[in-house]
Amino acid sequence: MGKNSAEHAEDDRDPVITMRDVTKTYQMGAMQVHALRGVSLEIAAGEYVAIVGASGSGKSTLMNIIGLLDWPTSGAYAINGVEVARLSKNRLADLRNREIGFVFQRFHLLPRTTARRQVELPLFYAGVPDRTARRRALDALAQVGLGERVDHRPDELSGGQQQRVAIARALVTQPSILLADEPTGALDSQTGKEVMALFHELNEQGITLIVVTHDLGIASQAQRIITLRDGEIISDAPAARQTSPFLSASTNGQGARPAIPAQEVLA
């Protein structure tokens, strides 16, 4: 499809992500590094998209720009119709906190803090009243299958449970977009399958899910795979799912979609 995939969406859902000719250039001494070269794309509300590419392909830069952690050198970027370039830093931070939930390879949990308090933290920073924050945190933990572990600290939880706390923390602000960077990278294959089953259920509930990964087995579970090379989109197509040869290419055996519901797998 080349570097312009803005025409990809074939349904009538409104786009939550719109990019037009986005570039990103870094100055390293006397040398310019072109991390992104004229990237255009749209991601519709409720889509499940994987962004893949080798090291140096630009996928991390693209993720940072989508997540409002970095800004384009040129081009246009809008989230839910809001043009990012027109916003002050404070309004950008508000937009990021309101619209985007982040899940990373590392869980970034406070070691002596309970699961409930971990999930409440973004709401406290947003000025949400204590009682409301507590209720929403408990709801988010129940949503990821941890309703009975709300008072456990990280050292009392498995790696998969810690990642689910991180997912609940991302969900508690009720974002329209969940942005996951190598979300199974620190997990064994079985636990990774459980986390991917949970992502699938969240997407079925209407959350727009964007997974950034080098693992084609993980990527093949998405509805759509965007492939980057040298800062350009070289492919943007539906994932082949069950029959995809990528399933056997997964680095940790997580390619196949679980055959049973996430809540059963996560029990």
PDB file of C-alpha atoms in Angstrom:
ATOM      1  CA  MET A   1       0.000   0.000   0.000  1.00  0.00           C
ATOM      2  CA  GLY A   2       3.014   2.281   0.320  1.00  0.00           C
ATOM      3  CA  LYS A   3       3.432   5.013   2.836  1.00  0.00           C
ATOM      4  CA  ASN A   4      -0.059   6.485   2.547  1.00  0.00           C
ATOM      5  CA  SER A   5      -2.689   4.337   4.256  1.00  0.00           C
ATOM      6  CA  ALA A   6      -5.185   7.067   5.076  1.00  0.00           C
ATOM      7  CA  GLU A   7      -7.739   5.510   2.733  1.00  0.00           C
ATOM      8  CA  HIS A   8      -7.591   2.140   4.499  1.00  0.00           C
ATOM      9  CA  ALA A   9     -10.757   2.402   6.581  1.00  0.00           C
ATOM     10  CA  GLU A  10     -13.627   0.880   4.615  1.00  0.00           C
ATOM     11  CA  ASP A  11     -16.438   1.295   7.137  1.00  0.00           C
ATOM     12  CA  ASP A  12     -18.335   4.351   8.289  1.00  0.00           C
ATOM     13  CA  ARG A  13     -16.871   4.534  11.786  1.00  0.00           C
ATOM     14  CA  ASP A  14     -15.386   7.899  12.690  1.00  0.00           C
ATOM     15  CA  PRO A  15     -11.578   7.990  12.821  1.00  0.00           C
ATOM     16  CA  VAL A  16     -10.017   8.414  16.251  1.00  0.00           C
ATOM     17  CA  ILE A  17      -6.536   8.803  14.742  1.00  0.00           C
ATOM     18  CA  THR A  18      -5.840  10.827  11.601  1.00  0.00           C
ATOM     19  CA  MET A  19      -2.319  11.528  10.307  1.00  0.00           C
ATOM     20  CA  ARG A  20      -1.403  13.379   7.133  1.00  0.00           C
ATOM     21  CA  ASP A  21       2.175  13.450   5.803  1.00  0.00           C
ATOM     22  CA  VAL A  22       3.719  13.234   9.275  1.00  0.00           C
ATOM     23  CA  THR A  23       7.495  13.470   9.455  1.00  0.00           C
ATOM     24  CA  LYS A  24       9.871  13.317  12.393  1.00  0.00           C
ATOM     25  CA  THR A  25      13.483  14.394  12.129  1.00  0.00           C
ATOM     26  CA  TYR A  26      16.100  14.281  14.872  1.00  0.00           C
ATOM     27  CA  GLN A  27      19.327  16.254  14.813  1.00  0.00           C
ATOM     28  CA  MET A  28      22.287  14.142  15.973  1.00  0.00           C
ATOM     29  CA  GLY A  29      25.328  16.367  15.795  1.00  0.00           C
ATOM     30  CA  ALA A  30      25.813  17.298  12.157  1.00  0.00           C
ATOM     31  CA  MET A  31      23.549  14.489  10.970  1.00  0.00           C
ATOM     32  CA  GLN A  32      19.789  14.484  10.509  1.00  0.00           C
ATOM     33  CA  VAL A  33      17.928  11.260  11.277  1.00  0.00           C
ATOM     34  CA  HIS A  34      14.600  10.885   9.485  1.00  0.00           C
ATOM     35  CA  ALA A  35      12.589   8.676  11.842  1.00  0.00           C
ATOM     36  CA  LEU A  36       9.280   9.131   9.981  1.00  0.00           C
ATOM     37  CA  ARG A  37       8.901  10.063   6.322  1.00  0.00           C
ATOM     38  CA  GLY A  38       5.498  11.312   5.221  1.00  0.00           C
ATOM     39  CA  VAL A  39       3.313   8.897   7.187  1.00  0.00           C
ATOM     40  CA  SER A  40      -0.436   9.131   6.541  1.00  0.00           C
ATOM     41  CA  LEU A  41      -3.009   6.877   8.166  1.00  0.00           C
ATOM     42  CA  GLU A  42      -6.425   6.658   9.768  1.00  0.00           C
ATOM     43  CA  ILE A  43      -7.516   4.379  12.601  1.00  0.00           C
ATOM     44  CA  ALA A  44     -11.261   4.064  13.115  1.00  0.00           C
ATOM     45  CA  ALA A  45     -13.073   3.925  16.431  1.00  0.00           C
ATOM     46  CA  GLY A  46     -13.105   0.366  17.741  1.00  0.00           C
ATOM     47  CA  GLU A  47     -10.357  -0.942  15.460  1.00  0.00           C
ATOM     48  CA  TYR A  48      -7.688  -3.386  16.661  1.00  0.00           C
ATOM     49  CA  VAL A  49      -4.453  -2.438  14.914  1.00  0.00           C
ATOM     50  CA  ALA A  50      -0.914  -3.772  15.222  1.00  0.00           C
ATOM     51  CA  ILE A  51       2.104  -1.667  14.247  1.00  0.00           C
ATOM     52  CA  VAL A  52       5.174  -3.754  13.432  1.00  0.00           C
ATOM     53  CA  GLY A  53       8.684  -3.203  12.172  1.00  0.00           C
ATOM     54  CA  ALA A  54      12.304  -3.978  12.865  1.00  0.00           C
ATOM     55  CA  SER A  55      14.496  -1.895  15.141  1.00  0.00           C
ATOM     56  CA  GLY A  56      14.980   1.492  13.512  1.00  0.00           C
ATOM     57  CA  SER A  57      11.826   1.204  11.405  1.00  0.00           C
ATOM     58  CA  GLY A  58      10.144   4.165  13.116  1.00  0.00           C
ATOM     59  CA  LYS A  59       7.466   2.227  14.979  1.00  0.00           C
ATOM     60  CA  SER A  60       8.527   3.549  18.397  1.00  0.00           C
ATOM     61  CA  THR A  61       8.570   7.112  17.072  1.00  0.00           C
ATOM     62  CA  LEU A  62       5.121   6.601  15.575  1.00  0.00           C
ATOM     63  CA  MET A  63       3.866   5.184  18.877  1.00  0.00           C
ATOM     64  CA  ASN A  64       5.227   8.187  20.780  1.00  0.00           C
ATOM     65  CA  ILE A  65       3.530  10.619  18.408  1.00  0.00           C
ATOM     66  CA  ILE A  66       0.227   8.734  18.545  1.00  0.00           C
ATOM     67  CA  GLY A  67       0.496   8.782  22.352  1.00  0.00           C
ATOM     68  CA  LEU A  68       1.295  12.528  22.444  1.00  0.00           C
ATOM     69  CA  LEU A  69       4.657  11.772  24.033  1.00  0.00           C
ATOM     70  CA  ASP A  70       6.426  13.384  21.060  1.00  0.00           C
ATOM     71  CA  TRP A  71       5.450  15.784  18.289  1.00  0.00           C
ATOM     72  CA  PRO A  72       5.798  15.676  14.499  1.00  0.00           C
ATOM     73  CA  THR A  73       8.392  17.796  12.759  1.00  0.00           C
ATOM     74  CA  SER A  74       5.816  18.434  10.045  1.00  0.00           C
ATOM     75  CA  GLY A  75       2.432  17.172   8.934  1.00  0.00           C
ATOM     76  CA  ALA A  76      -0.962  17.051  10.637  1.00  0.00           C
ATOM     77  CA  TYR A  77      -2.184  14.826  13.459  1.00  0.00           C
ATOM     78  CA  ALA A  78      -5.667  14.776  15.008  1.00  0.00           C
ATOM     79  CA  ILE A  79      -7.241  12.700  17.791  1.00  0.00           C
ATOM     80  CA  ASN A  80     -11.019  12.485  17.594  1.00  0.00           C
ATOM     81  CA  GLY A  81     -10.972  15.493  15.295  1.00  0.00           C
ATOM     82  CA  VAL A  82      -8.796  17.650  17.578  1.00  0.00           C
ATOM     83  CA  GLU A  83      -5.731  18.998  15.754  1.00  0.00           C
ATOM     84  CA  VAL A  84      -2.756  18.398  18.035  1.00  0.00           C
ATOM     85  CA  ALA A  85      -0.616  21.229  16.620  1.00  0.00           C
ATOM     86  CA  ARG A  86      -3.112  23.848  17.814  1.00  0.00           C
ATOM     87  CA  LEU A  87      -2.964  22.852  21.478  1.00  0.00           C
ATOM     88  CA  SER A  88      -0.857  24.222  24.318  1.00  0.00           C
ATOM     89  CA  LYS A  89       1.253  21.821  26.378  1.00  0.00           C
ATOM     90  CA  ASN A  90      -1.340  21.818  29.145  1.00  0.00           C
ATOM     91  CA  ARG A  91      -4.162  21.030  26.743  1.00  0.00           C
ATOM     92  CA  LEU A  92      -2.040  18.316  25.125  1.00  0.00           C
ATOM     93  CA  ALA A  93      -1.513  16.744  28.540  1.00  0.00           C
ATOM     94  CA  ASP A  94      -5.248  16.925  29.222  1.00  0.00           C
ATOM     95  CA  LEU A  95      -6.008  15.317  25.853  1.00  0.00           C
ATOM     96  CA  ARG A  96      -3.464  12.545  26.456  1.00  0.00           C
ATOM     97  CA  ASN A  97      -4.800  11.795  29.928  1.00  0.00           C
ATOM     98  CA  ARG A  98      -8.399  11.808  28.713  1.00  0.00           C
ATOM     99  CA  GLU A  99      -8.113   9.905  25.440  1.00  0.00           C
ATOM    100  CA  ILE A 100      -5.170   7.491  25.750  1.00  0.00           C
ATOM    101  CA  GLY A 101      -4.384   4.642  28.117  1.00  0.00           C
ATOM    102  CA  PHE A 102      -0.842   3.228  28.045  1.00  0.00           C
ATOM    103  CA  VAL A 103       0.356  -0.343  28.641  1.00  0.00           C
ATOM    104  CA  PHE A 104       4.095  -0.988  28.488  1.00  0.00           C
ATOM    105  CA  GLN A 105       6.347  -4.038  28.525  1.00  0.00           C
ATOM    106  CA  ARG A 106       7.455  -3.115  32.035  1.00  0.00           C
ATOM    107  CA  PHE A 107       4.607  -2.815  34.490  1.00  0.00           C
ATOM    108  CA  HIS A 108       5.800   0.371  36.281  1.00  0.00           C
ATOM    109  CA  LEU A 109       4.025  -0.495  39.536  1.00  0.00           C
ATOM    110  CA  LEU A 110       4.912   1.031  42.906  1.00  0.00           C
ATOM    111  CA  PRO A 111       6.423  -1.802  44.979  1.00  0.00           C
ATOM    112  CA  ARG A 112       4.622  -1.153  48.281  1.00  0.00           C
ATOM    113  CA  THR A 113       1.271  -0.054  46.915  1.00  0.00           C
ATOM    114  CA  THR A 114      -1.857  -2.194  46.591  1.00  0.00           C
ATOM    115  CA  ALA A 115      -3.460  -2.923  43.241  1.00  0.00           C
ATOM    116  CA  ARG A 116      -6.385  -0.644  44.059  1.00  0.00           C
ATOM    117  CA  ARG A 117      -4.152   2.291  44.945  1.00  0.00           C
ATOM    118  CA  GLN A 118      -2.040   1.751  41.805  1.00  0.00           C
ATOM    119  CA  VAL A 119      -5.160   2.012  39.667  1.00  0.00           C
ATOM    120  CA  GLU A 120      -6.515   5.018  41.580  1.00  0.00           C
ATOM    121  CA  LEU A 121      -3.384   7.123  41.020  1.00  0.00           C
ATOM    122  CA  PRO A 122      -4.276   8.566  37.571  1.00  0.00           C
ATOM    123  CA  LEU A 123      -7.647   9.630  38.962  1.00  0.00           C
ATOM    124  CA  PHE A 124      -6.084  11.369  41.952  1.00  0.00           C
ATOM    125  CA  TYR A 125      -3.805  13.333  39.609  1.00  0.00           C
ATOM    126  CA  ALA A 126      -6.892  14.270  37.586  1.00  0.00           C
ATOM    127  CA  GLY A 127      -8.658  15.578  40.689  1.00  0.00           C
ATOM    128  CA  VAL A 128     -11.339  12.874  40.812  1.00  0.00           C
ATOM    129  CA  PRO A 129     -12.961  12.657  44.294  1.00  0.00           C
ATOM    130  CA  ASP A 130     -11.714   9.801  46.500  1.00  0.00           C
ATOM    131  CA  ARG A 131     -14.985   7.883  46.606  1.00  0.00           C
ATOM    132  CA  THR A 132     -15.412   8.028  42.836  1.00  0.00           C
ATOM    133  CA  ALA A 133     -11.767   7.061  42.293  1.00  0.00           C
ATOM    134  CA  ARG A 134     -12.142   4.042  44.561  1.00  0.00           C
ATOM    135  CA  ARG A 135     -15.282   2.845  42.775  1.00  0.00           C
ATOM    136  CA  ARG A 136     -13.767   3.253  39.325  1.00  0.00           C
ATOM    137  CA  ALA A 137     -10.546   1.500  40.382  1.00  0.00           C
ATOM    138  CA  LEU A 138     -12.480  -1.459  41.758  1.00  0.00           C
ATOM    139  CA  ASP A 139     -14.543  -1.619  38.566  1.00  0.00           C
ATOM    140  CA  ALA A 140     -11.400  -1.553  36.398  1.00  0.00           C
ATOM    141  CA  LEU A 141      -9.734  -4.312  38.429  1.00  0.00           C
ATOM    142  CA  ALA A 142     -12.861  -6.435  38.179  1.00  0.00           C
ATOM    143  CA  GLN A 143     -12.892  -5.829  34.424  1.00  0.00           C
ATOM    144  CA  VAL A 144      -9.429  -7.429  34.094  1.00  0.00           C
ATOM    145  CA  GLY A 145     -10.239 -10.337  36.403  1.00  0.00           C
ATOM    146  CA  LEU A 146      -8.571  -9.067  39.592  1.00  0.00           C
ATOM    147  CA  GLY A 147     -11.638  -8.242  41.653  1.00  0.00           C
ATOM    148  CA  GLU A 148     -10.442 -10.492  44.473  1.00  0.00           C
ATOM    149  CA  ARG A 149      -6.868  -9.177  44.533  1.00  0.00           C
ATOM    150  CA  VAL A 150      -7.454  -5.455  44.963  1.00  0.00           C
ATOM    151  CA  ASP A 151      -5.467  -5.288  48.217  1.00  0.00           C
ATOM    152  CA  HIS A 152      -2.450  -7.244  46.958  1.00  0.00           C
ATOM    153  CA  ARG A 153       0.940  -5.585  46.432  1.00  0.00           C
ATOM    154  CA  PRO A 154       3.080  -6.371  43.350  1.00  0.00           C
ATOM    155  CA  ASP A 155       5.225  -8.907  45.239  1.00  0.00           C
ATOM    156  CA  GLU A 156       2.027 -10.821  45.999  1.00  0.00           C
ATOM    157  CA  LEU A 157       1.016 -11.015  42.327  1.00  0.00           C
ATOM    158  CA  SER A 158       2.288 -13.027  39.373  1.00  0.00           C
ATOM    159  CA  GLY A 159       3.759 -11.311  36.321  1.00  0.00           C
ATOM    160  CA  GLY A 160       0.497 -11.697  34.436  1.00  0.00           C
ATOM    161  CA  GLN A 161      -1.476 -10.282  37.335  1.00  0.00           C
ATOM    162  CA  GLN A 162       0.892  -7.315  37.565  1.00  0.00           C
ATOM    163  CA  GLN A 163       0.379  -6.622  33.868  1.00  0.00           C
ATOM    164  CA  ARG A 164      -3.383  -6.756  34.391  1.00  0.00           C
ATOM    165  CA  VAL A 165      -3.040  -4.174  37.172  1.00  0.00           C
ATOM    166  CA  ALA A 166      -1.203  -2.004  34.641  1.00  0.00           C
ATOM    167  CA  ILE A 167      -4.012  -2.570  32.127  1.00  0.00           C
ATOM    168  CA  ALA A 168      -6.629  -1.640  34.741  1.00  0.00           C
ATOM    169  CA  ARG A 169      -4.652   1.528  35.490  1.00  0.00           C
ATOM    170  CA  ALA A 170      -4.748   2.363  31.768  1.00  0.00           C
ATOM    171  CA  LEU A 171      -8.496   1.709  31.590  1.00  0.00           C
ATOM    172  CA  VAL A 172      -9.561   3.593  34.712  1.00  0.00           C
ATOM    173  CA  THR A 173      -9.540   6.989  33.003  1.00  0.00           C
ATOM    174  CA  GLN A 174     -11.987   5.553  30.438  1.00  0.00           C
ATOM    175  CA  PRO A 175      -9.830   6.376  27.398  1.00  0.00           C
ATOM    176  CA  SER A 176     -11.024   5.926  23.826  1.00  0.00           C
ATOM    177  CA  ILE A 177      -7.630   4.486  22.801  1.00  0.00           C
ATOM    178  CA  LEU A 178      -5.514   1.806  24.476  1.00  0.00           C
ATOM    179  CA  LEU A 179      -1.891   1.989  23.290  1.00  0.00           C
ATOM    180  CA  ALA A 180       0.193  -1.082  24.168  1.00  0.00           C
ATOM    181  CA  ASP A 181       3.957  -1.271  23.602  1.00  0.00           C
ATOM    182  CA  GLU A 182       5.251  -4.886  23.577  1.00  0.00           C
ATOM    183  CA  PRO A 183       2.639  -5.777  26.236  1.00  0.00           C
ATOM    184  CA  THR A 184       3.688  -9.447  26.470  1.00  0.00           C
ATOM    185  CA  GLY A 185       7.438  -8.903  26.184  1.00  0.00           C
ATOM    186  CA  ALA A 186       8.137  -9.566  29.883  1.00  0.00           C
ATOM    187  CA  LEU A 187       5.740 -12.533  30.157  1.00  0.00           C
ATOM    188  CA  ASP A 188       5.984 -16.261  29.495  1.00  0.00           C
ATOM    189  CA  SER A 189       4.012 -17.633  26.550  1.00  0.00           C
ATOM    190  CA  GLN A 190       0.979 -18.859  28.510  1.00  0.00           C
ATOM    191  CA  THR A 191       0.639 -15.619  30.472  1.00  0.00           C
ATOM    192  CA  GLY A 192       1.072 -13.700  27.228  1.00  0.00           C
ATOM    193  CA  LYS A 193      -1.854 -15.600  25.726  1.00  0.00           C
ATOM    194  CA  GLU A 194      -3.973 -14.651  28.719  1.00  0.00           C
ATOM    195  CA  VAL A 195      -3.132 -10.960  28.333  1.00  0.00           C
ATOM    196  CA  MET A 196      -3.860 -11.067  24.593  1.00  0.00           C
ATOM    197  CA  ALA A 197      -7.213 -12.754  25.297  1.00  0.00           C
ATOM    198  CA  LEU A 198      -8.023  -9.873  27.630  1.00  0.00           C
ATOM    199  CA  PHE A 199      -7.080  -7.315  24.961  1.00  0.00           C
ATOM    200  CA  HIS A 200      -9.376  -9.106  22.513  1.00  0.00           C
ATOM    201  CA  GLU A 201     -12.294  -8.846  24.937  1.00  0.00           C
ATOM    202  CA  LEU A 202     -11.586  -5.160  25.622  1.00  0.00           C
ATOM    203  CA  ASN A 203     -11.611  -4.472  21.895  1.00  0.00           C
ATOM    204  CA  GLU A 204     -14.916  -6.318  21.544  1.00  0.00           C
ATOM    205  CA  GLN A 205     -16.270  -3.946  24.201  1.00  0.00           C
ATOM    206  CA  GLY A 206     -15.474  -1.021  21.891  1.00  0.00           C
ATOM    207  CA  ILE A 207     -12.004   0.176  22.906  1.00  0.00           C
ATOM    208  CA  THR A 208      -9.706   1.180  20.059  1.00  0.00           C
ATOM    209  CA  LEU A 209      -6.620  -0.985  20.541  1.00  0.00           C
ATOM    210  CA  ILE A 210      -3.192  -0.212  19.060  1.00  0.00           C
ATOM    211  CA  VAL A 211      -0.439  -2.749  19.784  1.00  0.00           C
ATOM    212  CA  VAL A 212       3.164  -1.928  18.885  1.00  0.00           C
ATOM    213  CA  THR A 213       5.274  -5.074  18.620  1.00  0.00           C
ATOM    214  CA  HIS A 214       8.087  -6.863  16.818  1.00  0.00           C
ATOM    215  CA  ASP A 215       6.291 -10.194  17.346  1.00  0.00           C
ATOM    216  CA  LEU A 216       4.297 -11.125  14.252  1.00  0.00           C
ATOM    217  CA  GLY A 217       2.430 -13.791  16.198  1.00  0.00           C
ATOM    218  CA  ILE A 218       1.061 -11.089  18.478  1.00  0.00           C
ATOM    219  CA  ALA A 219       0.406  -8.774  15.532  1.00  0.00           C
ATOM    220  CA  SER A 220      -1.557 -11.429  13.636  1.00  0.00           C
ATOM    221  CA  GLN A 221      -4.261 -11.348  16.311  1.00  0.00           C
ATOM    222  CA  ALA A 222      -5.181  -7.790  15.318  1.00  0.00           C
ATOM    223  CA  GLN A 223      -7.725  -6.898  12.652  1.00  0.00           C
ATOM    224  CA  ARG A 224      -5.121  -4.932  10.717  1.00  0.00           C
ATOM    225  CA  ILE A 225      -1.318  -4.839  10.550  1.00  0.00           C
ATOM    226  CA  ILE A 226       0.652  -1.709   9.660  1.00  0.00           C
ATOM    227  CA  THR A 227       4.288  -2.445   8.784  1.00  0.00           C
ATOM    228  CA  LEU A 228       6.998   0.218   8.871  1.00  0.00           C
ATOM    229  CA  ARG A 229      10.443   0.228   7.301  1.00  0.00           C
ATOM    230  CA  ASP A 230      12.880   3.136   7.313  1.00  0.00           C
ATOM    231  CA  GLY A 231      10.213   5.520   8.574  1.00  0.00           C
ATOM    232  CA  GLU A 232       7.620   4.672   5.921  1.00  0.00           C
ATOM    233  CA  ILE A 233       4.504   2.505   5.897  1.00  0.00           C
ATOM    234  CA  ILE A 234       5.280  -0.304   3.450  1.00  0.00           C
ATOM    235  CA  SER A 235       2.190  -2.402   4.153  1.00  0.00           C
ATOM    236  CA  ASP A 236      -1.247  -1.828   5.663  1.00  0.00           C
ATOM    237  CA  ALA A 237      -3.626  -4.763   5.348  1.00  0.00           C
ATOM    238  CA  PRO A 238      -6.023  -6.990   7.291  1.00  0.00           C
ATOM    239  CA  ALA A 239      -4.320  -9.650   9.393  1.00  0.00           C
ATOM    240  CA  ALA A 240      -4.658 -13.200   8.071  1.00  0.00           C
ATOM    241  CA  ARG A 241      -5.612 -14.412  11.574  1.00  0.00           C
ATOM    242  CA  GLN A 242      -5.899 -18.204  11.961  1.00  0.00           C
ATOM    243  CA  THR A 243      -4.282 -19.090   8.637  1.00  0.00           C
ATOM    244  CA  SER A 244      -1.502 -16.527   8.907  1.00  0.00           C
ATOM    245  CA  PRO A 245       2.047 -17.867   8.502  1.00  0.00           C
ATOM    246  CA  PHE A 246       2.943 -15.254  11.134  1.00  0.00           C
ATOM    247  CA  LEU A 247       1.421 -17.526  13.773  1.00  0.00           C
ATOM    248  CA  SER A 248       4.393 -19.858  13.532  1.00  0.00           C
ATOM    249  CA  ALA A 249       6.779 -16.895  13.558  1.00  0.00           C
ATOM    250  CA  SER A 250       5.820 -15.763  17.055  1.00  0.00           C
ATOM    251  CA  THR A 251       8.902 -15.520  19.247  1.00  0.00           C
ATOM    252  CA  ASN A 252       7.178 -16.814  22.339  1.00  0.00           C
ATOM    253  CA  GLY A 253       4.371 -19.013  21.079  1.00  0.00           C
ATOM    254  CA  GLN A 254       1.573 -16.510  21.552  1.00  0.00           C
ATOM    255  CA  GLY A 255       0.301 -16.433  17.973  1.00  0.00           C
ATOM    256  CA  ALA A 256      -2.890 -18.465  18.253  1.00  0.00           C
ATOM    257  CA  ARG A 257      -6.010 -16.764  19.557  1.00  0.00           C
ATOM    258  CA  PRO A 258      -7.203 -18.470  22.763  1.00  0.00           C
ATOM    259  CA  ALA A 259     -10.207 -20.707  22.199  1.00  0.00           C
ATOM    260  CA  ILE A 260     -11.830 -19.927  25.564  1.00  0.00           C
ATOM    261  CA  PRO A 261     -13.008 -16.610  27.027  1.00  0.00           C
ATOM    262  CA  ALA A 262     -10.430 -14.422  28.747  1.00  0.00           C
ATOM    263  CA  GLN A 263     -12.196 -14.508  32.101  1.00  0.00           C
ATOM    264  CA  GLU A 264     -11.866 -18.313  32.124  1.00  0.00           C
ATOM    265  CA  VAL A 265      -8.235 -18.192  31.034  1.00  0.00           C
ATOM    266  CA  LEU A 266      -7.450 -15.550  33.645  1.00  0.00           C
ATOM    267  CA  ALA A 267      -9.130 -17.344  36.522  1.00  0.00           C
TER     268      ALA A 267
END
